[in-house]
Coordinates of N, CA and C in Angstrom, one line a residue:
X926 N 5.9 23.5 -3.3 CA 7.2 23.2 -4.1 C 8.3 24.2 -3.6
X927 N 9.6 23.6 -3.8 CA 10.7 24.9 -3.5 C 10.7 24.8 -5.0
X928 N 11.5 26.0 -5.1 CA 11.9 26.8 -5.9 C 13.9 26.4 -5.5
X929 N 14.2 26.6 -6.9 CA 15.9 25.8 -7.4 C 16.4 27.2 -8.0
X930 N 17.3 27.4 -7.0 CA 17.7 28.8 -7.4 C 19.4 28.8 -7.8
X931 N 19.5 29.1 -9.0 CA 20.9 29.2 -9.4 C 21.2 30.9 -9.9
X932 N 22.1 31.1 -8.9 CA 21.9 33.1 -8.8 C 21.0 33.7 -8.6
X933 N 20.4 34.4 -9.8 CA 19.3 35.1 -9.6 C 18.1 34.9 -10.1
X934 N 18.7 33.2 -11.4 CA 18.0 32.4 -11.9 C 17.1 31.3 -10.9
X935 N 15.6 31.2 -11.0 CA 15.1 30.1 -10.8 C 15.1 28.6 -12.4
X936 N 15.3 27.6 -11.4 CA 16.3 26.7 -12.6 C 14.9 25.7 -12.7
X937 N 14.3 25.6 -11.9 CA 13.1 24.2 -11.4 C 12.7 24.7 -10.3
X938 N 12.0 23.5 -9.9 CA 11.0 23.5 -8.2 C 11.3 22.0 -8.0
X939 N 11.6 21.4 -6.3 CA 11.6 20.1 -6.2 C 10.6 20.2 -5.2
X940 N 10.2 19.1 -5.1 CA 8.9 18.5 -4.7 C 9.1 19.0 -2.9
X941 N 7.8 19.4 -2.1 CA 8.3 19.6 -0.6 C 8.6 18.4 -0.3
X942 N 8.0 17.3 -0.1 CA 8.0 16.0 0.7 C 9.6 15.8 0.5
X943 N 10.0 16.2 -0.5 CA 11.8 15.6 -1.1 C 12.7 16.7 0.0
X944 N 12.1 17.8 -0.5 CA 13.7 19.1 -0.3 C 13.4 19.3 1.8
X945 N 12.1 19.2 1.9 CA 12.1 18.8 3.6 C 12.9 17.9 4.1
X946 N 13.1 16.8 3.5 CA 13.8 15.6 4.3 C 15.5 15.9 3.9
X947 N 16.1 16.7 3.3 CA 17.1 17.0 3.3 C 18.3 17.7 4.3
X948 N 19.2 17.2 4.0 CA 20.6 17.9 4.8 C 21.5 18.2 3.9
X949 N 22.5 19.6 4.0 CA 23.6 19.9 3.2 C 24.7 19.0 3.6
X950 N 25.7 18.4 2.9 CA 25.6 18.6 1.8 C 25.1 17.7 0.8
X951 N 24.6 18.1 -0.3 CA 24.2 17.0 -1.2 C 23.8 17.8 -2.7
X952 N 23.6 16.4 -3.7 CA 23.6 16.5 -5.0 C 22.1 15.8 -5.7
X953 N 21.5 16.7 -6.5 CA 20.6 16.1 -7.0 C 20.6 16.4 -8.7
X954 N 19.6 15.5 -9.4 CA 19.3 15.8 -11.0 C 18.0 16.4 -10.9
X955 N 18.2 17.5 -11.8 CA 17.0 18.6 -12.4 C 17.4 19.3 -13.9
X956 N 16.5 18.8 -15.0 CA 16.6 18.9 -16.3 C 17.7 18.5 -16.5
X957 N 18.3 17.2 -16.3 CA 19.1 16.5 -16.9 C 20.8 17.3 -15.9
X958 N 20.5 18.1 -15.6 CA 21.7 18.9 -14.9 C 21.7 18.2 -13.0
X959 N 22.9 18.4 -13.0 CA 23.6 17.9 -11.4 C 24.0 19.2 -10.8
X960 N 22.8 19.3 -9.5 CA 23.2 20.3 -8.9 C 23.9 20.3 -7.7
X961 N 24.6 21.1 -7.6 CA 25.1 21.2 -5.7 C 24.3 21.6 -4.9
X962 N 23.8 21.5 -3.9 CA 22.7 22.1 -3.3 C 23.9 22.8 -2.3
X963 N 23.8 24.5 -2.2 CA 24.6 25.0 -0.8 C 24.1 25.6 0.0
X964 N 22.7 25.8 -0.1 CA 22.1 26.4 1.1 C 20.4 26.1 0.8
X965 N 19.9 25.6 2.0 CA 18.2 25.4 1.7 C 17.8 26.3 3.1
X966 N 16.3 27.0 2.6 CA 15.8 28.2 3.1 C 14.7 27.9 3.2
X967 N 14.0 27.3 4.3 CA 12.8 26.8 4.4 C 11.8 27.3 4.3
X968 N 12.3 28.9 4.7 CA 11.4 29.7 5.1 C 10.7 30.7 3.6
X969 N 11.9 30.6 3.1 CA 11.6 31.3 1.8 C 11.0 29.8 0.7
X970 N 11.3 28.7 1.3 CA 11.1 27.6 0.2 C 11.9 27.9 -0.9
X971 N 13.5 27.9 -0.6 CA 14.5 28.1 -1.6 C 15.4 27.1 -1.8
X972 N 15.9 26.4 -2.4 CA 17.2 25.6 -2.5 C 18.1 26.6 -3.8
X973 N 19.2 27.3 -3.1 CA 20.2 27.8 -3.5 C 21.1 26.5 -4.2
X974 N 21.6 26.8 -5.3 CA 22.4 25.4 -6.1 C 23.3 26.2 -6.8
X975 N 24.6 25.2 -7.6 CA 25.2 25.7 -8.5 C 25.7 24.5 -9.1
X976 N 25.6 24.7 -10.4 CA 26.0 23.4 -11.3 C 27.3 22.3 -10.9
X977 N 27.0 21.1 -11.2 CA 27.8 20.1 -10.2 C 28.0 19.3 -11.4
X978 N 29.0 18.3 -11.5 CA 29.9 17.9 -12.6 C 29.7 16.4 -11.9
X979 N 29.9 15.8 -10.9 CA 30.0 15.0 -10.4 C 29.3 14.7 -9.1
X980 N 28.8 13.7 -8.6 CA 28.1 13.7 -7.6 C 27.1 12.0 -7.6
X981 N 26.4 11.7 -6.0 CA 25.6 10.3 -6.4 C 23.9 11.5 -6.2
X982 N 23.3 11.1 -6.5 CA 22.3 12.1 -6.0 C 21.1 11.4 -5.4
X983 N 21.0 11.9 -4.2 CA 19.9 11.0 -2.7 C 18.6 10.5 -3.7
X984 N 17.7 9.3 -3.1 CA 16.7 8.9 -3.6 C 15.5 9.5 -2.5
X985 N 14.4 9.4 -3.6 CA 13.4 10.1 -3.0 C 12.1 9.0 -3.3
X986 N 11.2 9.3 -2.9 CA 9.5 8.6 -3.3 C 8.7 9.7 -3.9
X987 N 7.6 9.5 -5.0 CA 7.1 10.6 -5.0 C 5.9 10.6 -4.1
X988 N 5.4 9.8 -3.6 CA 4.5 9.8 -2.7 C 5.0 9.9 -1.1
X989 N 5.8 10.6 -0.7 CA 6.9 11.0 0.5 C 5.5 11.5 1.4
X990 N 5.1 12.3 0.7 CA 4.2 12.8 1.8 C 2.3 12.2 2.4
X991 N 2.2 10.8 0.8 CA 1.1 9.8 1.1 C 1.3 9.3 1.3
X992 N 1.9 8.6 2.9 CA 2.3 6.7 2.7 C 0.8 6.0 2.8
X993 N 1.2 4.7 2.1 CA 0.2 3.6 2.1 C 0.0 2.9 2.8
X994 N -0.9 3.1 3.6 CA -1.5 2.4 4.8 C -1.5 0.7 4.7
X995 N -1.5 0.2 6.1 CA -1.7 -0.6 5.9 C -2.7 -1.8 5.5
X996 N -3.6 -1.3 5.5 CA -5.4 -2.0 5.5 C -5.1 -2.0 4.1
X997 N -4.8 -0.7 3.2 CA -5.1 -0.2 1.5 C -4.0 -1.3 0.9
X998 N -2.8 -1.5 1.1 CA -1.7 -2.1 0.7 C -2.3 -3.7 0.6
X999 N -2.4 -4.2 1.8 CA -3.3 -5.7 2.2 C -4.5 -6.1 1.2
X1000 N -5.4 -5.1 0.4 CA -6.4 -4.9 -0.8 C -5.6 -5.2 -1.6
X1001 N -4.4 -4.1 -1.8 CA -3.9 -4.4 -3.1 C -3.0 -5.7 -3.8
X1002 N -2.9 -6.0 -2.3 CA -2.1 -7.6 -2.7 C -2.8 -8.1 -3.0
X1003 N -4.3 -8.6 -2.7 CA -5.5 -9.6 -2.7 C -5.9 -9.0 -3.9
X1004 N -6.0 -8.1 -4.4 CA -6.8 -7.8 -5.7 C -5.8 -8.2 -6.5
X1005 N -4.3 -7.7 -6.7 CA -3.3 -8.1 -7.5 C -3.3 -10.1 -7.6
X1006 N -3.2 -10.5 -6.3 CA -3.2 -11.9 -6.2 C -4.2 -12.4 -6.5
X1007 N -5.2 -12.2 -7.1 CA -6.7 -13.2 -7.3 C -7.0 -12.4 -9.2
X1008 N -7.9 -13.1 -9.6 CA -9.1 -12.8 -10.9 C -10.0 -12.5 -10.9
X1009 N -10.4 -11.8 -9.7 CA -11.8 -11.1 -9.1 C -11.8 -10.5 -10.5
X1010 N -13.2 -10.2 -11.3 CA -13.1 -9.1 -12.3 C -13.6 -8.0 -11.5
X1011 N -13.2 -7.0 -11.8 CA -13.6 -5.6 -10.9 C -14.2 -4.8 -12.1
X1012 N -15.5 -4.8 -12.1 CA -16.8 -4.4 -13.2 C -16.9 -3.1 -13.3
X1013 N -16.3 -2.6 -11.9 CA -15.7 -0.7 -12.3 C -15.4 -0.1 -12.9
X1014 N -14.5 -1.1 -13.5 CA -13.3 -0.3 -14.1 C -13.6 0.0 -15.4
X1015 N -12.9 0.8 -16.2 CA -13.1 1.1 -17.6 C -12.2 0.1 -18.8
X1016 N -11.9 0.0 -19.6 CA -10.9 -1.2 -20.1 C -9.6 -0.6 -20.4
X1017 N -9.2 1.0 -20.2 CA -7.5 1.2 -20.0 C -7.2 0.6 -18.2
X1018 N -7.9 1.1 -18.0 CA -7.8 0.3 -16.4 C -7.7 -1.0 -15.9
X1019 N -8.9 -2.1 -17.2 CA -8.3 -3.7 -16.8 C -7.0 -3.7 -17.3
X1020 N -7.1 -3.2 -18.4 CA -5.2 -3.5 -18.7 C -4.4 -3.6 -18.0
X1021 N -4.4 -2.5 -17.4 CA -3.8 -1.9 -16.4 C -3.2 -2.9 -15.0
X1022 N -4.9 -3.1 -14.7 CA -4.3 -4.6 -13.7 C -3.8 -5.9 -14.2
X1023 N -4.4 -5.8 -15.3 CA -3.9 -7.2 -16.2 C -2.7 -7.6 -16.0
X1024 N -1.9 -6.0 -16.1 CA -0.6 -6.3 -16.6 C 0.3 -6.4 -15.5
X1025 N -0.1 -5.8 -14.3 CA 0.4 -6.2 -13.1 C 0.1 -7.5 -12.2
X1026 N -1.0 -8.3 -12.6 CA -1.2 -9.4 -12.3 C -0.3 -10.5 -12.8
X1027 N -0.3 -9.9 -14.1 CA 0.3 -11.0 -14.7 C 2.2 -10.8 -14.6
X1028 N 2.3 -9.8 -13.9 CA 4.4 -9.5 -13.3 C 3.7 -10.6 -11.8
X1029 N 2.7 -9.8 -11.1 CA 2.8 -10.2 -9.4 C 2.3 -11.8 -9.4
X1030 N 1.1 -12.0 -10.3 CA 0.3 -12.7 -9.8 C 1.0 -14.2 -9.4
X1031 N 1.7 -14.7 -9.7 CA 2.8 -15.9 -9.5 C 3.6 -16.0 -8.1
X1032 N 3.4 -14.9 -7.7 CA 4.5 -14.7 -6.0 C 3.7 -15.8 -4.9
X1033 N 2.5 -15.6 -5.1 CA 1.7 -16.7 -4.3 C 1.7 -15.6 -3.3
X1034 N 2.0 -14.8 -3.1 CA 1.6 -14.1 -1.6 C 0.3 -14.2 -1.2
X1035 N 0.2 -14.1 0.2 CA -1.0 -14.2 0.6 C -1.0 -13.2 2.6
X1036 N -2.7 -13.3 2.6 CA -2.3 -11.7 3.7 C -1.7 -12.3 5.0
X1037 N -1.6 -13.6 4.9 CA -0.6 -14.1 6.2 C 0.6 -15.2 5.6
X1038 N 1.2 -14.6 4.9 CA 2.5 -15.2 4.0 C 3.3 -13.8 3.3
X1039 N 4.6 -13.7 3.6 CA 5.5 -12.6 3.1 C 6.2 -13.5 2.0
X1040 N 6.9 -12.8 0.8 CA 7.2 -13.6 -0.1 C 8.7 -13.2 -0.2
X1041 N 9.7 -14.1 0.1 CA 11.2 -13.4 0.0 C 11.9 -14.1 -1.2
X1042 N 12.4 -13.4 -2.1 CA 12.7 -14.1 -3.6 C 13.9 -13.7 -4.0
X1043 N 14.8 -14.2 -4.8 CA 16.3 -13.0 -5.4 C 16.5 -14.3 -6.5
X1044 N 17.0 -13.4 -7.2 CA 17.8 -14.3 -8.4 C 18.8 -15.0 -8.2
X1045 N 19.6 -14.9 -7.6 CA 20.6 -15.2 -7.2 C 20.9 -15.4 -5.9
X1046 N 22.3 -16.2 -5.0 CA 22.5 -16.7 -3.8 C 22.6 -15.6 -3.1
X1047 N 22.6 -14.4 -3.9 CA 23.3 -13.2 -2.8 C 22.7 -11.8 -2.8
X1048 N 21.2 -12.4 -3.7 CA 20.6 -10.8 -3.6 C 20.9 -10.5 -5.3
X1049 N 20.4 -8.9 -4.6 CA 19.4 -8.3 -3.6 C 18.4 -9.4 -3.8
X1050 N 17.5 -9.6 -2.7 CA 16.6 -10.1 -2.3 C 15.0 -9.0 -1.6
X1051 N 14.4 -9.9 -2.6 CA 13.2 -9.0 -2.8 C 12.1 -9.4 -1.7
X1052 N 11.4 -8.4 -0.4 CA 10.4 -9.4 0.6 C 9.1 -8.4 0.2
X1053 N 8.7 -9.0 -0.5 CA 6.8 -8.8 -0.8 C 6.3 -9.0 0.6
X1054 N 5.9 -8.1 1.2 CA 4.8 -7.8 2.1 C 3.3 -7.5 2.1
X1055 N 3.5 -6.4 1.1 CA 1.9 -5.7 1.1 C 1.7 -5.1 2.7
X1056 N 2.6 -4.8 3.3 CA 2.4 -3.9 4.3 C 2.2 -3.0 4.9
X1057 N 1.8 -1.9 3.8 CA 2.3 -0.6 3.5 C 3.7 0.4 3.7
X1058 N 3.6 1.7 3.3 CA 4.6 2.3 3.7 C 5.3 2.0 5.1
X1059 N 5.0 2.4 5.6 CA 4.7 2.4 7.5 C 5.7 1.5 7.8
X1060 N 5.1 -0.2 7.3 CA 5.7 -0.9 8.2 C 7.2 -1.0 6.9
X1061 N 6.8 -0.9 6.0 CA 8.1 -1.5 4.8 C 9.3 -0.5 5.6
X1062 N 9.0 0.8 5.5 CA 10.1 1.7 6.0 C 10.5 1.3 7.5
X1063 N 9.9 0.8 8.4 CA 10.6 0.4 9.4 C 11.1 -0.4 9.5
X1064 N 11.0 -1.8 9.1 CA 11.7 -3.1 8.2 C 13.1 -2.8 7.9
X1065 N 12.9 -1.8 6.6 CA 13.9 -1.1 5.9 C 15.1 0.0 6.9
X1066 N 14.7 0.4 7.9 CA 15.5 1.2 9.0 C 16.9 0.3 9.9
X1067 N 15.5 -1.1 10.5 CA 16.0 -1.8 11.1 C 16.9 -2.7 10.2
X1068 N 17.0 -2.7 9.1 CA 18.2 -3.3 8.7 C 19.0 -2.4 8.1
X1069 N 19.1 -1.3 8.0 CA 19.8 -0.5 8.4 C 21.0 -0.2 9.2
X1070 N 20.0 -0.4 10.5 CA 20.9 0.0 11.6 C 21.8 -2.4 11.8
X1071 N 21.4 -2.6 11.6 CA 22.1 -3.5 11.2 C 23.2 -4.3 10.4
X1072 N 23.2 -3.7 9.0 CA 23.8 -4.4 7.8 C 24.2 -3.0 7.5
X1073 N 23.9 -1.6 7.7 CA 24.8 -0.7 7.2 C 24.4 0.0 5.8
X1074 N 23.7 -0.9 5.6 CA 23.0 -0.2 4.0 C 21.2 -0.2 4.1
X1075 N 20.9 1.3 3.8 CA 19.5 1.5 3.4 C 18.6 0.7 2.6
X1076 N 17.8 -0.1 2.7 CA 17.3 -0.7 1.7 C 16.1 0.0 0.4
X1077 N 15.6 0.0 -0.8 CA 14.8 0.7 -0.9 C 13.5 -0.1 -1.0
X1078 N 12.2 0.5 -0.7 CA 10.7 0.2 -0.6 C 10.0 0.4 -0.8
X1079 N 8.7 0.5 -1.2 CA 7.8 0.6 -1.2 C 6.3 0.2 -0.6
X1080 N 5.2 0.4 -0.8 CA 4.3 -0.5 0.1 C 3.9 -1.5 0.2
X1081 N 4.6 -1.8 -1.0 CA 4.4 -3.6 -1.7 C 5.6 -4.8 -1.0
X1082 N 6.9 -4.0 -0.9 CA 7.9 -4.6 -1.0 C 9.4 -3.9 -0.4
X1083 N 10.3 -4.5 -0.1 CA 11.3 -4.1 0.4 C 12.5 -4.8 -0.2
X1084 N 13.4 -4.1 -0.6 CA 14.4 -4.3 -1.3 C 16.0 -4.5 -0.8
X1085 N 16.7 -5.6 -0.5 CA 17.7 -5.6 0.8 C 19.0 -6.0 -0.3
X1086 N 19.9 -5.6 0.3 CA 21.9 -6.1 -0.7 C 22.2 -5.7 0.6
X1087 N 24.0 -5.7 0.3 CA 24.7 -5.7 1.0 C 25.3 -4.4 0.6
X1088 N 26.2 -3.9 1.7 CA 27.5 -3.1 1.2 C 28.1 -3.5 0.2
X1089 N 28.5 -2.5 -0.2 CA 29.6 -2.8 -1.2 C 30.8 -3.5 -0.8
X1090 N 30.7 -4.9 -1.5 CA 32.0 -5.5 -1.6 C 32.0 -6.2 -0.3
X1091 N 30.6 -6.5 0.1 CA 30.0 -7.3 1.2 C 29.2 -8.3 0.2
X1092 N 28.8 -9.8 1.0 CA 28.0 -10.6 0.6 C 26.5 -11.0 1.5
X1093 N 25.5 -11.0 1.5 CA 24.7 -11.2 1.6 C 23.5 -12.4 1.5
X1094 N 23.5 -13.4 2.3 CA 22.6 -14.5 2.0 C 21.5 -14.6 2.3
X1095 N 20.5 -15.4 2.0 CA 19.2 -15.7 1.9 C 19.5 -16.1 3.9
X1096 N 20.3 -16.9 4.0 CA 20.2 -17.7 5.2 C 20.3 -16.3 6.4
X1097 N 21.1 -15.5 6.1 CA 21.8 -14.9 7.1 C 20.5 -13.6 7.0
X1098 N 19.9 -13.5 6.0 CA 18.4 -12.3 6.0 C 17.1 -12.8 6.9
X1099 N 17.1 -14.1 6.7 CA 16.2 -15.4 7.6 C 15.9 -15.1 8.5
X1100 N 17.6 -15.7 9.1 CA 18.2 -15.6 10.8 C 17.5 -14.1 11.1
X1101 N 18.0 -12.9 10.7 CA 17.7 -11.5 11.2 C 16.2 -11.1 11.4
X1102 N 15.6 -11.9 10.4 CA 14.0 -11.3 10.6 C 13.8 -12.5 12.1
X1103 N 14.1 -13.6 11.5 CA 13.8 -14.4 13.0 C 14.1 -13.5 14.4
X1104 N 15.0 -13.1 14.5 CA 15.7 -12.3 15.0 C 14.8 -11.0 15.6
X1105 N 14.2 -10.7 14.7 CA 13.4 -9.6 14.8 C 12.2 -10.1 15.6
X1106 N 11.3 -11.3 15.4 CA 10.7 -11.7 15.7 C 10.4 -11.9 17.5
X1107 N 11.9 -11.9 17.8 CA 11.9 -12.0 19.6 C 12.8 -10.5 20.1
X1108 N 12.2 -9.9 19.5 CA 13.3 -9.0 19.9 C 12.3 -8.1 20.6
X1109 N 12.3 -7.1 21.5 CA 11.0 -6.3 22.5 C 11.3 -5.4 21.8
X1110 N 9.9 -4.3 21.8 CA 9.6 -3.0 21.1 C 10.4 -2.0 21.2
X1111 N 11.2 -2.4 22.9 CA 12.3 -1.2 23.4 C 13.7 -1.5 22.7
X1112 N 14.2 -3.1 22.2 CA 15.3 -2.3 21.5 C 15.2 -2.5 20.5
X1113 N 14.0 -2.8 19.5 CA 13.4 -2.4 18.3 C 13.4 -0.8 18.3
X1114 N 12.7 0.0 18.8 CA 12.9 1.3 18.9 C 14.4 2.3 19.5
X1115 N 15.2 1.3 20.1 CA 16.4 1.8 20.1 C 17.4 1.8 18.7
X1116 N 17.1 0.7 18.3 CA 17.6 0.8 16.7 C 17.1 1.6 16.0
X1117 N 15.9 1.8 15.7 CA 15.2 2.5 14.8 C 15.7 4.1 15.2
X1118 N 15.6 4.4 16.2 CA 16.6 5.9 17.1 C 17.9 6.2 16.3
X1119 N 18.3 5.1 16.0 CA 19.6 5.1 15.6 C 19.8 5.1 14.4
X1120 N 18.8 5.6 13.5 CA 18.7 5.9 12.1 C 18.0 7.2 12.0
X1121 N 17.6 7.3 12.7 CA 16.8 9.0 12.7 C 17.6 9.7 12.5
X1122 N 17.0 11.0 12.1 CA 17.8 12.3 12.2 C 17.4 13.0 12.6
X1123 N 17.3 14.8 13.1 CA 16.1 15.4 13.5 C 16.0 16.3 12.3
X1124 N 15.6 16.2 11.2 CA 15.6 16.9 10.3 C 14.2 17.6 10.4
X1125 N 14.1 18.9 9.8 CA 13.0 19.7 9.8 C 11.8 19.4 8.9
X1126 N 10.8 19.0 9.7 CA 9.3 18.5 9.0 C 8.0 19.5 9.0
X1127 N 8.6 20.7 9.8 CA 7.2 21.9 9.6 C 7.9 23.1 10.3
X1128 N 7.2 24.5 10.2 CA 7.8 25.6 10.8 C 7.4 25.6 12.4
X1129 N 7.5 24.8 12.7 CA 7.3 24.7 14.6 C 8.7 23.5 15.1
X1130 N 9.2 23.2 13.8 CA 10.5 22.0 13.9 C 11.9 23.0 15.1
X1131 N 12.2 24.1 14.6 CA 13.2 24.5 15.4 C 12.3 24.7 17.3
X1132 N 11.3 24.6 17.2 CA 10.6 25.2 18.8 C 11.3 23.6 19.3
X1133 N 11.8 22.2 18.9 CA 11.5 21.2 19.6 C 13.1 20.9 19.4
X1134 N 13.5 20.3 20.9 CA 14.8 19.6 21.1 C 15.1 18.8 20.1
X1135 N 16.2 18.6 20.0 CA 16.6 17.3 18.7 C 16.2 16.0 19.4
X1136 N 16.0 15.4 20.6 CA 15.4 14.4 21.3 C 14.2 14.5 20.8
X1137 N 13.4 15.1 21.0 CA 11.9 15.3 20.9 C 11.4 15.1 19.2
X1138 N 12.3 15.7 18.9 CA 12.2 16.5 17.3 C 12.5 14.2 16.5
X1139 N 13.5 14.1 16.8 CA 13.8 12.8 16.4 C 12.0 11.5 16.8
X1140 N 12.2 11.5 18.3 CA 10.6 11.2 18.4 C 9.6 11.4 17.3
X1141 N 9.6 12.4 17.5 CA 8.2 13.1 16.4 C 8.6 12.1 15.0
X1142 N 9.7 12.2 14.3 CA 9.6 11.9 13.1 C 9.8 10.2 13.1
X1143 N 10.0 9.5 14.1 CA 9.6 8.0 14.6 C 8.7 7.8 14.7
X1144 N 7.6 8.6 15.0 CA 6.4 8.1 15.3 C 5.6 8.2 14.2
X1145 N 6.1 9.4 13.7 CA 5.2 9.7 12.3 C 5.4 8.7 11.2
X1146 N 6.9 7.9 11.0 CA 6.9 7.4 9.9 C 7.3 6.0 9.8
X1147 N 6.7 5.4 11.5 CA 7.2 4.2 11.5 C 6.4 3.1 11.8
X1148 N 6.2 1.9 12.6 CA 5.3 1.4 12.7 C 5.6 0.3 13.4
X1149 N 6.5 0.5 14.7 CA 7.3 -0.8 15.0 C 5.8 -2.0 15.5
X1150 N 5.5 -1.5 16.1 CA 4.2 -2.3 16.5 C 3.5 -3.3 15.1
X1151 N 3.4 -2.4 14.6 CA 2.8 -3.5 12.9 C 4.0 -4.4 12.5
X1152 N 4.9 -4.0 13.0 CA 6.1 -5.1 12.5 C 5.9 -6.0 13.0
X1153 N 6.1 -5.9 14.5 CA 6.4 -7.3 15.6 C 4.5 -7.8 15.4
X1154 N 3.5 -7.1 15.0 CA 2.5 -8.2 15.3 C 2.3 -8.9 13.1
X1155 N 2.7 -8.4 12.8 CA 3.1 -9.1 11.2 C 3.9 -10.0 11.4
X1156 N 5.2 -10.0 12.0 CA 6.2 -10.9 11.7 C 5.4 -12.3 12.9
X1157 N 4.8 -11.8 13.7 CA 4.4 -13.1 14.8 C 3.2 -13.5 14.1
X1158 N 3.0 -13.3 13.2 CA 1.3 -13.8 12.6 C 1.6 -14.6 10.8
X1159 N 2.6 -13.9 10.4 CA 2.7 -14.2 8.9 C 3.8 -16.0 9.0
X1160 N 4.1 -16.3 7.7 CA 4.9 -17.4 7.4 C 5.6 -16.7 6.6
X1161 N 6.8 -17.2 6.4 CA 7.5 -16.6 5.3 C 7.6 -17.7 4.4
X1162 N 8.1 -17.2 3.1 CA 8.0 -18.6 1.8 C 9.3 -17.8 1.2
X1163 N 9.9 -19.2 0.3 CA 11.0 -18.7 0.0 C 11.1 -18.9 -1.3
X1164 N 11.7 -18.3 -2.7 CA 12.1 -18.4 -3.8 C 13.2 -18.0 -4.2
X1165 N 14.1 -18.7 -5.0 CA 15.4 -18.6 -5.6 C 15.3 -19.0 -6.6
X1166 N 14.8 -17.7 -8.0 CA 14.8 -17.9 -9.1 C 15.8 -17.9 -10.0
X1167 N 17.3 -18.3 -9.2 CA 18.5 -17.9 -10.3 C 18.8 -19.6 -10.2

């Protein structure tokens, strides 16, 4: 954990997986308070702050530093999608899935079918994968470096809109993954370059070029390869619940 230092006061701790992936300048919430962040100290595991009045404050995962593989995520869709009873469990635990069976179970997903849905003609539009971390975040990069806005994700799912004051269609999200589909690893990986940062991920980060340093954190958190062999193997299905 770092440690949230306001003067001489420690105020909180944020999570490492969070205050790692950081760059100044920026704003976060801790005990209901907006902080400025003006200097982070990796070495000490410090984020120096001073109360902030105004601000958007960056999104985080709390599982930043578990992503969900892909094999585990592919279970979880099949256990969520089916009535297997699972005789393991205890009965806070069936609930448990009950209750998420009964939000997912209707998507129809299946392990070679992606499920793209929105309420509306314009989004956000929701793409159920079950791909895990890996590949959702790369998905989520590459449109990115495309449409200009970060999508958010999870292992289950990827979450796509437009800019602000942009419009966004089912037809024109289609076209792009089609798109994706013939596109080679090299300028898949040139795009994905182009959302990197070289931000610092361990105390051996300053020993490596920012070339190198960007590398490393592509490799570690992406999965262009599981993309292109998902998108050449799956169907896509489509829903417009509005």
């Amino acid at each position: 954990m770092y440690n949230v230092v306001d003067g001489k006061k420690v105020v909180g701790t944020l999570d490492f997986g969070f205050a790692q992936t950081l760059q100044l300048p920026f704003v976060f919430v801790l005990g209901g308070q907006e902080w400025n962040a003006l200097k982070l100290d990796h070495e000490m595991q410090q984020v120096l702050v001073e109360k902030n009045k105004t601000g958007k404050a960056p999104k985080w995962k709390a599982l930043a530093n578990f992503d969900i593989p892909f094999e585990l995520a592919q279970e979880v869709g099949s256990i969520l999608m089916s009535d297997l009873q699972l005789h393991f469990l205890d009965h806070v635990a069936h609930l448990s899935i009950q209750r998420q069976r009964n939000t997912m179970g209707s998507l129809g997903w299946q392990r070679n079918k992606w499920i793209l849905e929105a309420d509306e003609d314009h989004g956000p539009f929701s793409l159920w994968t079950f791909g895990g971390d890996k590949i959702n975040r790369t998905i989520a990069l590459l449109f990115a470096a495309e449409f200009g806005e970060q999508p958010d994700y999870d292992f289950k799912l990827i979450t796509f809109q437009a800019q602000k004051d942009e419009e966004l269609s089912m037809e024109q999200l289609c076209k792009w993954l089609s798109q994706l589909r013939t596109s080679t690893l090299i300028e898949l990986e040139s795009l994905i370059h182009s959302q990197v940062e070289a931000k610092w991920f361990s105390k051996f980060s300053e020993c490596l070029p920012e070339k190198l340093a960007k590398w490393t954190i592509q490799e570690r958190g992406t999965d262009l390869q599981g993309v292109t062999r998902e998108l050449n193997k799956i169907a896509l299905s489509f829903s417009l619940n509005g």
